[in-house]
Short mmCIF file of C-alpha atoms and ligand atoms in Angstrom, two decimals:
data_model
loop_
_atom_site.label_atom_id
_atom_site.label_comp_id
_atom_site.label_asym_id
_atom_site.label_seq_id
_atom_site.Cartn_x
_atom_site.Cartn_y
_atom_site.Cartn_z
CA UNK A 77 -9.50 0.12 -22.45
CA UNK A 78 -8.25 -0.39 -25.93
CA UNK A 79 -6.03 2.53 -27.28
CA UNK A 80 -4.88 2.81 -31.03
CA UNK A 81 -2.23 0.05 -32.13
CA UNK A 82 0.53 2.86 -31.79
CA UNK A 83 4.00 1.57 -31.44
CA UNK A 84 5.59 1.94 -28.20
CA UNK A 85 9.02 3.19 -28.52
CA UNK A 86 9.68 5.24 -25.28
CA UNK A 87 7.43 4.13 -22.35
CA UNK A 88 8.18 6.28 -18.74
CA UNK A 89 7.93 4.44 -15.40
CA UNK A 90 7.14 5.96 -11.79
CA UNK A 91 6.96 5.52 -7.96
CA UNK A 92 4.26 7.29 -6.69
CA UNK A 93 2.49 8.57 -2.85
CA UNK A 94 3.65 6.48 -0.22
CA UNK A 95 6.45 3.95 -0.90
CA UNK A 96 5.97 0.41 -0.82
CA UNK A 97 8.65 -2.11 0.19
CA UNK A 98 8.83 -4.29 -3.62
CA UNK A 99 8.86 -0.43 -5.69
CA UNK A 100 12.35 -1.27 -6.71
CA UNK A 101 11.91 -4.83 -7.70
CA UNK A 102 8.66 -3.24 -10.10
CA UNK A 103 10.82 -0.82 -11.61
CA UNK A 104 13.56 -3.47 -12.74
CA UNK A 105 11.01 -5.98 -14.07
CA UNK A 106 9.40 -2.78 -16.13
CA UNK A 107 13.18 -1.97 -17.58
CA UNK A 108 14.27 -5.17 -17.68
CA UNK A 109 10.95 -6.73 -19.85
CA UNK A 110 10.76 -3.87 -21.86
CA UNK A 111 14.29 -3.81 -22.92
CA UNK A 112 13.41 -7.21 -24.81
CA UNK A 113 11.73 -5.26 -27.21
CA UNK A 114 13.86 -2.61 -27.90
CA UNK A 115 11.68 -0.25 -26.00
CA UNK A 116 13.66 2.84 -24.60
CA UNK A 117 12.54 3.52 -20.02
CA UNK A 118 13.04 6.91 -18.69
CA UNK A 119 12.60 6.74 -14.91
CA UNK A 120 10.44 9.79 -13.66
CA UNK A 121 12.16 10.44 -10.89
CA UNK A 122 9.90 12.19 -7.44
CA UNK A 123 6.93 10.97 -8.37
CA UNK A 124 4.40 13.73 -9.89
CA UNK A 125 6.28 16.32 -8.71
CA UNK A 126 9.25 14.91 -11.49
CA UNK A 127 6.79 14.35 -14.10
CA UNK A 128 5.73 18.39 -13.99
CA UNK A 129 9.04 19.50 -13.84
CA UNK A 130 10.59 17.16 -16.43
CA UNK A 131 13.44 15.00 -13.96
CA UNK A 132 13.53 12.04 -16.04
CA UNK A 133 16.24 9.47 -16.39
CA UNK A 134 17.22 7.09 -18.89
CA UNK A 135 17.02 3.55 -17.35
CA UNK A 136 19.35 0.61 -19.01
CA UNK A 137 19.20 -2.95 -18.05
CA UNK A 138 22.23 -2.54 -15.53
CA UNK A 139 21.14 0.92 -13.69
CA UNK A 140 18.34 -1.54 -12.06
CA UNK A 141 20.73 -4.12 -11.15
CA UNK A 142 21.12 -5.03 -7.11
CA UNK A 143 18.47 -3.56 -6.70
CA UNK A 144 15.63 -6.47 -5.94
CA UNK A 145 16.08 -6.87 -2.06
CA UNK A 146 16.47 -3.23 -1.30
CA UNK A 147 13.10 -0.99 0.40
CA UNK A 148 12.12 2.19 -0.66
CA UNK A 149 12.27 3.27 -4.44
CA UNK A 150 15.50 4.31 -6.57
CA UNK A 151 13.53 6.33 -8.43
CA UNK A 152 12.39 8.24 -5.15
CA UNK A 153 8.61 9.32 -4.52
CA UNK A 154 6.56 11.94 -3.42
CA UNK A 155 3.04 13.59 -2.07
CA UNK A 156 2.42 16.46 -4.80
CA UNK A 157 0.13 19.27 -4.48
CA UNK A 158 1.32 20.79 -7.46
CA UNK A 159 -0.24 18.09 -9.81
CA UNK A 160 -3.75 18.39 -8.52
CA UNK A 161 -4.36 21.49 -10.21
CA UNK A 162 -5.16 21.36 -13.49
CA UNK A 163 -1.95 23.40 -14.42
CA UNK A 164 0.26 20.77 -12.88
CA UNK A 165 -1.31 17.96 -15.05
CA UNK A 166 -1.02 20.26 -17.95
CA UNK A 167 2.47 21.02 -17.46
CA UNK A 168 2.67 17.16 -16.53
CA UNK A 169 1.17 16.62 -20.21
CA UNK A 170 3.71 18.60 -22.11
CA UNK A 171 7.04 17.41 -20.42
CA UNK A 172 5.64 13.27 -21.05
CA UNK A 173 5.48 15.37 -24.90
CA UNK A 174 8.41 16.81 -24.78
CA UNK A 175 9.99 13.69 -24.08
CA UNK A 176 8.66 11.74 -26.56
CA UNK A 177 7.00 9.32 -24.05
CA UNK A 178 4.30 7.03 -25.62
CA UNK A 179 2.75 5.54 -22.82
CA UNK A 180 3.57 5.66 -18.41
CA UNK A 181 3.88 2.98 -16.09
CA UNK A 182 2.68 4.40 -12.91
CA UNK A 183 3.19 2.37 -9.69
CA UNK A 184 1.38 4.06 -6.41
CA UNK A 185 -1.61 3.94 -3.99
CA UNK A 186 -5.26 5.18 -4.46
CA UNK A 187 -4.28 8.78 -4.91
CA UNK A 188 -1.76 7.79 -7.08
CA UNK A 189 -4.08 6.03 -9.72
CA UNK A 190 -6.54 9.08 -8.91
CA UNK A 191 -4.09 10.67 -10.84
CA UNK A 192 -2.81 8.50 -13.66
CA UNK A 193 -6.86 8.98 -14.36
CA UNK A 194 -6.22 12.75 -14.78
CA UNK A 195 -3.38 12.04 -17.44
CA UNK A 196 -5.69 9.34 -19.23
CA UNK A 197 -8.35 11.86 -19.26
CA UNK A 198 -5.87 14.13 -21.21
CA UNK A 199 -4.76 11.74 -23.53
CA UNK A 200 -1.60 10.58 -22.24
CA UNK A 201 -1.77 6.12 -22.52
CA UNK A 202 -1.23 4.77 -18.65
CA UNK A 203 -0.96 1.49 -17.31
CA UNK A 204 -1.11 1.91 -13.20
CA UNK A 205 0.68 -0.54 -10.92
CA UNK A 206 -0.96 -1.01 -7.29
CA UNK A 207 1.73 -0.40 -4.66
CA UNK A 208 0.50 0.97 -0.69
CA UNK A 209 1.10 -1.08 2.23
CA UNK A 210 -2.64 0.14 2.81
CA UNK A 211 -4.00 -2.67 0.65
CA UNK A 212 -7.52 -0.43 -0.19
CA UNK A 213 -7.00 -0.02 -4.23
CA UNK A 214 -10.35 -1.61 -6.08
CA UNK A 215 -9.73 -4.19 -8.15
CA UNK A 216 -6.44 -6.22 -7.01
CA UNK A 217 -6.82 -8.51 -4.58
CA UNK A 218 -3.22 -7.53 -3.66
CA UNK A 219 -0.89 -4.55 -3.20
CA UNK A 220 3.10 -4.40 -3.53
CA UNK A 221 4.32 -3.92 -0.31
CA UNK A 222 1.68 -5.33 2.07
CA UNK A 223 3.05 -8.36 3.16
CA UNK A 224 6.31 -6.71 3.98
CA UNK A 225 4.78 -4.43 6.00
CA UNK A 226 2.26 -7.40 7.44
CA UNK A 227 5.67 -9.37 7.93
CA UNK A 228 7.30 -5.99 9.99
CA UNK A 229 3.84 -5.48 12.13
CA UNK A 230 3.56 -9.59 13.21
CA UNK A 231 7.56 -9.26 13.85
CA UNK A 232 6.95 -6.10 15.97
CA UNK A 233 3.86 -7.78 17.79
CA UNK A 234 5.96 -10.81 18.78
CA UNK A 235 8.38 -8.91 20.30
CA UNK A 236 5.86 -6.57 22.26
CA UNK A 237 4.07 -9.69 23.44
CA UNK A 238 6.87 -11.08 25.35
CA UNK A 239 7.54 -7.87 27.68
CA UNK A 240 3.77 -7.36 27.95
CA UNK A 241 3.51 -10.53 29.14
CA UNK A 242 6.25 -10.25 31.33
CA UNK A 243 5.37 -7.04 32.90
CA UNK A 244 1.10 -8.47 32.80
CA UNK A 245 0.49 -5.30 30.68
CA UNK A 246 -2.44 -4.07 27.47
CA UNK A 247 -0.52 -2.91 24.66
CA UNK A 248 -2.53 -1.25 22.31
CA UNK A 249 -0.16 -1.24 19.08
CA UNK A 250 -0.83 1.02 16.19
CA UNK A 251 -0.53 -0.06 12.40
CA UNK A 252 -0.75 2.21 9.66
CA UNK A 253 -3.69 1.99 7.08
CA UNK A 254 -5.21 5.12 6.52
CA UNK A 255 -9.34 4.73 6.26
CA UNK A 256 -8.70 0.40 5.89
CA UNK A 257 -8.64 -2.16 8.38
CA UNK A 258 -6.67 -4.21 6.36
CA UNK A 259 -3.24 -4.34 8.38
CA UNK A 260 -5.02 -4.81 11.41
CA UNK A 261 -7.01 -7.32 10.82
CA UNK A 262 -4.49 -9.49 9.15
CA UNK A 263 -1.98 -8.63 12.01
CA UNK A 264 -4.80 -9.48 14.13
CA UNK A 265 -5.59 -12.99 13.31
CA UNK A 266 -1.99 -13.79 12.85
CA UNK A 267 -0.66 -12.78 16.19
CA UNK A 268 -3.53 -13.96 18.11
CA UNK A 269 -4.26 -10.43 19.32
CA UNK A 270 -6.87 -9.92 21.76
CA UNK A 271 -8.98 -7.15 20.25
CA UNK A 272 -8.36 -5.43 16.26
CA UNK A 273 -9.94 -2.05 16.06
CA UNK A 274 -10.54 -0.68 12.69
CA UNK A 275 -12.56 1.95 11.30
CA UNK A 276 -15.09 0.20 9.45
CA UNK A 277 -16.26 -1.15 12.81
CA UNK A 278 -17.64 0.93 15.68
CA UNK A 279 -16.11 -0.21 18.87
CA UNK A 280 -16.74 2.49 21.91
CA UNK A 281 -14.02 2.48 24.35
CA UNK A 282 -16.10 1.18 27.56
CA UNK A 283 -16.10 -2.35 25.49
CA UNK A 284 -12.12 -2.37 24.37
CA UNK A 285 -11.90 -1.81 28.08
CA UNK A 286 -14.77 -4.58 29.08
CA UNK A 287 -12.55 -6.97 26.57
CA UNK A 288 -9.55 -5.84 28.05
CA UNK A 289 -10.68 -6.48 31.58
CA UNK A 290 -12.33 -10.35 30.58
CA UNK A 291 -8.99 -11.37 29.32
CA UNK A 292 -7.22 -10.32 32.57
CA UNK A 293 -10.06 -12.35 34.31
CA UNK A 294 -9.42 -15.46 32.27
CA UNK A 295 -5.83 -15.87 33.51
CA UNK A 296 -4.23 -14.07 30.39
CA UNK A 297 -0.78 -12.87 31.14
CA UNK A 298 -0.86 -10.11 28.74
CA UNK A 299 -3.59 -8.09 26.47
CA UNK A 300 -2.69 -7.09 23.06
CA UNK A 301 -5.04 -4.85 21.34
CA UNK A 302 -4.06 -4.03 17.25
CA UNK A 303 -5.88 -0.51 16.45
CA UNK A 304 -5.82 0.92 12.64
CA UNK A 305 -4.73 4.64 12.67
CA UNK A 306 -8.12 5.22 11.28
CA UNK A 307 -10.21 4.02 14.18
CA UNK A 308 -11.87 7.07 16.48
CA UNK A 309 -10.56 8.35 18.98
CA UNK A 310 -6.97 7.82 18.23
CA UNK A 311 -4.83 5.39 19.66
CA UNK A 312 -3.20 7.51 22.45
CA UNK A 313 -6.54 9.09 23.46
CA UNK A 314 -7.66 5.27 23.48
CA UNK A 315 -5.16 4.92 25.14
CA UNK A 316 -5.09 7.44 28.09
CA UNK A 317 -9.11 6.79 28.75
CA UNK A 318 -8.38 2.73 29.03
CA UNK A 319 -5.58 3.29 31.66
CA UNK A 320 -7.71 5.37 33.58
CA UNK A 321 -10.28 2.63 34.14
CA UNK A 322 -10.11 -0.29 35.97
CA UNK A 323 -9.12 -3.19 33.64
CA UNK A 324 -6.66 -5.25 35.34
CA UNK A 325 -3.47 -4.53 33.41
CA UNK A 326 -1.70 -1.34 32.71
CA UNK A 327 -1.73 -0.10 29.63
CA UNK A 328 1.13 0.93 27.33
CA UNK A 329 0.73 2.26 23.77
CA UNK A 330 2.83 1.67 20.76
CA UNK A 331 2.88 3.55 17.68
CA UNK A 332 4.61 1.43 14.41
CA UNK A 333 4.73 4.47 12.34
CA UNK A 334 6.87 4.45 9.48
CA UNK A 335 8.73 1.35 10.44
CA UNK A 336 6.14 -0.62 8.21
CA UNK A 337 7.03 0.91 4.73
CA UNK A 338 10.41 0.21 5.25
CA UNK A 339 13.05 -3.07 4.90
CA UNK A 340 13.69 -5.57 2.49
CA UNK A 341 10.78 -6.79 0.32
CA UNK A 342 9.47 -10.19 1.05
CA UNK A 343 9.90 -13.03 -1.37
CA UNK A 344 6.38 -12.54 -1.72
CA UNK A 345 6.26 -8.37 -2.75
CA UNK A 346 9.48 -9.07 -4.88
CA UNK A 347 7.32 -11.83 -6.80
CA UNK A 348 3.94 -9.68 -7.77
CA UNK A 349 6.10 -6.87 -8.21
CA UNK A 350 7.71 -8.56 -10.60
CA UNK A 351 4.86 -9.38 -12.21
CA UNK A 352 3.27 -6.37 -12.28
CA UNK A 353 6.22 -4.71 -14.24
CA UNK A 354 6.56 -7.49 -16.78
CA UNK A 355 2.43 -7.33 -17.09
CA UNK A 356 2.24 -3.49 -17.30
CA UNK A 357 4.56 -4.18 -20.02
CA UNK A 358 3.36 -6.38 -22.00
CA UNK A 359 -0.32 -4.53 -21.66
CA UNK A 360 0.98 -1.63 -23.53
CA UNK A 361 2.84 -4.35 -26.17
CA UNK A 362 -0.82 -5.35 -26.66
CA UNK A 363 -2.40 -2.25 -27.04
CA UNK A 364 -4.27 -2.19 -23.53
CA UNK A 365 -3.51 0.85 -21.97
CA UNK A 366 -6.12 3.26 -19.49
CA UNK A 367 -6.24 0.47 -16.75
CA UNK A 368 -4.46 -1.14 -13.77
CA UNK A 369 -2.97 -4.29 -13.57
CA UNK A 370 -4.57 -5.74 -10.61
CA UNK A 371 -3.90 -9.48 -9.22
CA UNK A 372 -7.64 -11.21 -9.37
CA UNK A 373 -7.48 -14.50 -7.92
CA UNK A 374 -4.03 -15.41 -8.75
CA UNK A 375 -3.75 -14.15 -12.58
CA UNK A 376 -2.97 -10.04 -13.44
CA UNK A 377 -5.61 -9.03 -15.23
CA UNK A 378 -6.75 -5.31 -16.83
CA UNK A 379 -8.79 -3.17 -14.64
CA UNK A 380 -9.99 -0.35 -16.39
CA UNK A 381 -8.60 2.65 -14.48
CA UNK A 382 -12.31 4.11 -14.24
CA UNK A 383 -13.37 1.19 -12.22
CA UNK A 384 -10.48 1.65 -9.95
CA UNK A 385 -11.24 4.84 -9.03
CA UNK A 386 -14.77 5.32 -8.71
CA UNK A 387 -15.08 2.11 -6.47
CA UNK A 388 -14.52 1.17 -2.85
CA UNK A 389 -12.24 -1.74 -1.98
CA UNK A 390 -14.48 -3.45 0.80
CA UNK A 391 -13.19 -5.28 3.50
CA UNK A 392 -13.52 -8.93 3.85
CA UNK A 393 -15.95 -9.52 6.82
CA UNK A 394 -14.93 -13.48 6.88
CA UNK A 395 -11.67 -11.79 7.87
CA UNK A 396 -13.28 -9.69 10.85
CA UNK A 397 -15.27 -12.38 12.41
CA UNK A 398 -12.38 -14.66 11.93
CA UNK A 399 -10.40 -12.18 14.22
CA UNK A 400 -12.75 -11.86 16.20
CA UNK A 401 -13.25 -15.32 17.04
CA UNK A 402 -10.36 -16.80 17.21
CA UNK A 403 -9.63 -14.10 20.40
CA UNK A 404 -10.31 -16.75 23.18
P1 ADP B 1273 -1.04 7.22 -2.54
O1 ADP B 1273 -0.81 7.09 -4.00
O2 ADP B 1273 -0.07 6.43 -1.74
O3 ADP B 1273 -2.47 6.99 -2.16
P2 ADP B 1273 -1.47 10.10 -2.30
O4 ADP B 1273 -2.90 10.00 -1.95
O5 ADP B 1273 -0.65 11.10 -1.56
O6 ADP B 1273 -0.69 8.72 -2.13
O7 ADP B 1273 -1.38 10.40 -3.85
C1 ADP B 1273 -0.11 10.58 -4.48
C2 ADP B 1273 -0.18 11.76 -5.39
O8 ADP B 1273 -1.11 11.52 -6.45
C3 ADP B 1273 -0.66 13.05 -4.77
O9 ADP B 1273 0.35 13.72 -4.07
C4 ADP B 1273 -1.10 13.84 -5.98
O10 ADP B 1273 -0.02 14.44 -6.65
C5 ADP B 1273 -1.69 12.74 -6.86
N1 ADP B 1273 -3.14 12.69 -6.68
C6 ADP B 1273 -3.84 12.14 -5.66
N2 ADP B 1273 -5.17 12.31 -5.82
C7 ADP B 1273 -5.31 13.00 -6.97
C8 ADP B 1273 -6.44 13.52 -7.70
N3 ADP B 1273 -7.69 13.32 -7.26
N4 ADP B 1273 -6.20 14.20 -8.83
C9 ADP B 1273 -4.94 14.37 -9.28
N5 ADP B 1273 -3.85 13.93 -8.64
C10 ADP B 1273 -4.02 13.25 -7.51
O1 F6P B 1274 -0.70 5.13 2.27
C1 F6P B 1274 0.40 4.64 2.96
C2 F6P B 1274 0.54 5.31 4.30
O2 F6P B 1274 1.66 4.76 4.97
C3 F6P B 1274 -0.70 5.23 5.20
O3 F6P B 1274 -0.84 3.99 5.81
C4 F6P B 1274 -0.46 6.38 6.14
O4 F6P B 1274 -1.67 6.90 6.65
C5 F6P B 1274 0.21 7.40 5.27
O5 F6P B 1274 0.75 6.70 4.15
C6 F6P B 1274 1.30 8.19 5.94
O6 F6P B 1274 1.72 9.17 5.07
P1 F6P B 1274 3.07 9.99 5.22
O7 F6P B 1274 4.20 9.09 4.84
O8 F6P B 1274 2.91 11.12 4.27
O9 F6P B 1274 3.19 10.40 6.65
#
């Protein structure tokens, strides 16, 4: 976790995979904190894709002005094939050379880190930021971006309640996720939602339709079921066999797509953000370098990148049953 005491002069920084509402605000606490010591940011720009084919960008105090509130990532993102292969990371190793970076700040999802492990493996000093609405990466209790997207889902939920309820209809309303429950669940509990389906948890259709059915015989105006993109079969599937049984409602499906990495970060994702870039920072200022910065409890503490990678965030099952409870 420790790397040789070598001064840091020229650190890079990058947004990485999917972006997360709060990668801006990360990139201008990273500038902004290591300007105080003199230390030189170039801004990879694309991700992995801009580290292999050398699109940096030298990043002052004022190119990350105005840009706290704003979604997305200045510095842009991307998925990249390319740097899978061993010759991408190699080429990725000689243009970080070339440019005389000492040490990258790399802010991204699972796959993202997967990768930062790749350049640690070939020498190159990284301190990875956790940032994916997903909320999945070991280690932090916390992602950038998931409350923004949490915020967009319950917003989105709201609204679908009130013509559901109007029209005595089942929504079943997709959130993003990949392979975690997370969004659901959290979107579950807060919005009072009648069912949360997630892939950790086997639910067969005949019961999401025996659930759907009990709360149209309780007097409920409306059913709203939250279902992780992960959970099998699919949504509209789901969807299609529930509205060809007899449940009570009618059944309408919504997809939330991409809606939920997008918008204005929350007060809350501009805060760890924030912290993450001024931590990432001052990690490599102390010599602590081949780890993440991950939020444990409420302090940002060094996760050795190892850890990260070869463990499974689990989620909470308080979480689940509380769902699952409080759907009366
Ligand atoms: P996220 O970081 O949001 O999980 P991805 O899974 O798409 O998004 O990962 C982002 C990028 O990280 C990939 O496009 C790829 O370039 C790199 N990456 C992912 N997994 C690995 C891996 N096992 N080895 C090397 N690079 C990886
Ligand atoms: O990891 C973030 C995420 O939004 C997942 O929730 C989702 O499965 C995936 O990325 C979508 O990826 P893309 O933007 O490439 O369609």
């Amino acid at each position: 976790m420790m790397s040789d005491s070598v001064k840091i002069k020229t650190i890079g920084v990058m947004t990485s995979g999917g972006d997360a509402p709060g990668m801006n605000p990360f990139i201008r606490a990273v500038v902004r904190r290591a300007s105080v010591d003199n230390i030189r940011v170039l801004g990879v720009e694309g991700g992995y894709e801009g580290l292999i084919h050398g699109r940096f960008k030298e990043m002052g105090i004022r190119e990350v002005g105005g840009i706290l509130q704003r979604g997305g990532t200045i510095l842009q993102t991307a998925r990249s094939q390319e740097f899978k292969e061993a010759a991408g990371q190699r080429e990725a190793v000689r243009q970080i050379n070339n440019a005389g970076m000492d040490a990258l700040v790399v802010a991204g999802g699972d796959g993202s880190l997967a990768g930062a492990q790749k350049l640690v493996q070939k020498g190159i000093p990284v301190v990875g930021v956790p940032a994916s609405i997903d909320n999945d990466i070991y280690g932090t209790d916390m992602c950038i971006g998931v409350d923004t997207a949490l915020n967009t889902i319950v917003d989105a939920i709201d609204k679908l309640r009130d013509t559901a309820s109007s029209h005595n209809r089942a929504f079943l309303v997709e959130t993003m996720g990949r392979e975690s429950g997370y969004l659901a669940v959290q979107a579950g509990i807060v919005t009072g939602a009648e069912l949360v389906l997630i892939p950790e948890i086997h639910t067969p259709p005949k019961e999401v339709a025996v659930a759907i059915e009990e709360a149209y015989r309780r007097g409920k105006t409306h059913a709203i079921v939250v279902v992780a993109e992960g959970y099998k079969p699919h949504t509209a599937e789901l969807g299609a066999m529930i509205d060809a049984m007899d449940i009570g409602f009618t059944t309408r499906v919504t997809i939330l797509g991409h809606v939920q990495r997008g918008g204005k970060p929350t007060a809350f994702d501009r805060l760890i953000a924030t912290r993450f870039g001024v931590k990432a920072v001052e990690f490599l200022l102390e010599g602590k370098s081949n780890i993440m910065a991950g939020l444990v409890g409420r302090e940002i503490q060094p996760i050795p990148i190892d850890e990260v990678i070869s463990n499974k965030k689990v989620l909470s099952k308080d979480y689940i049953d509380m769902a699952r409870i409080l759907a009366r």
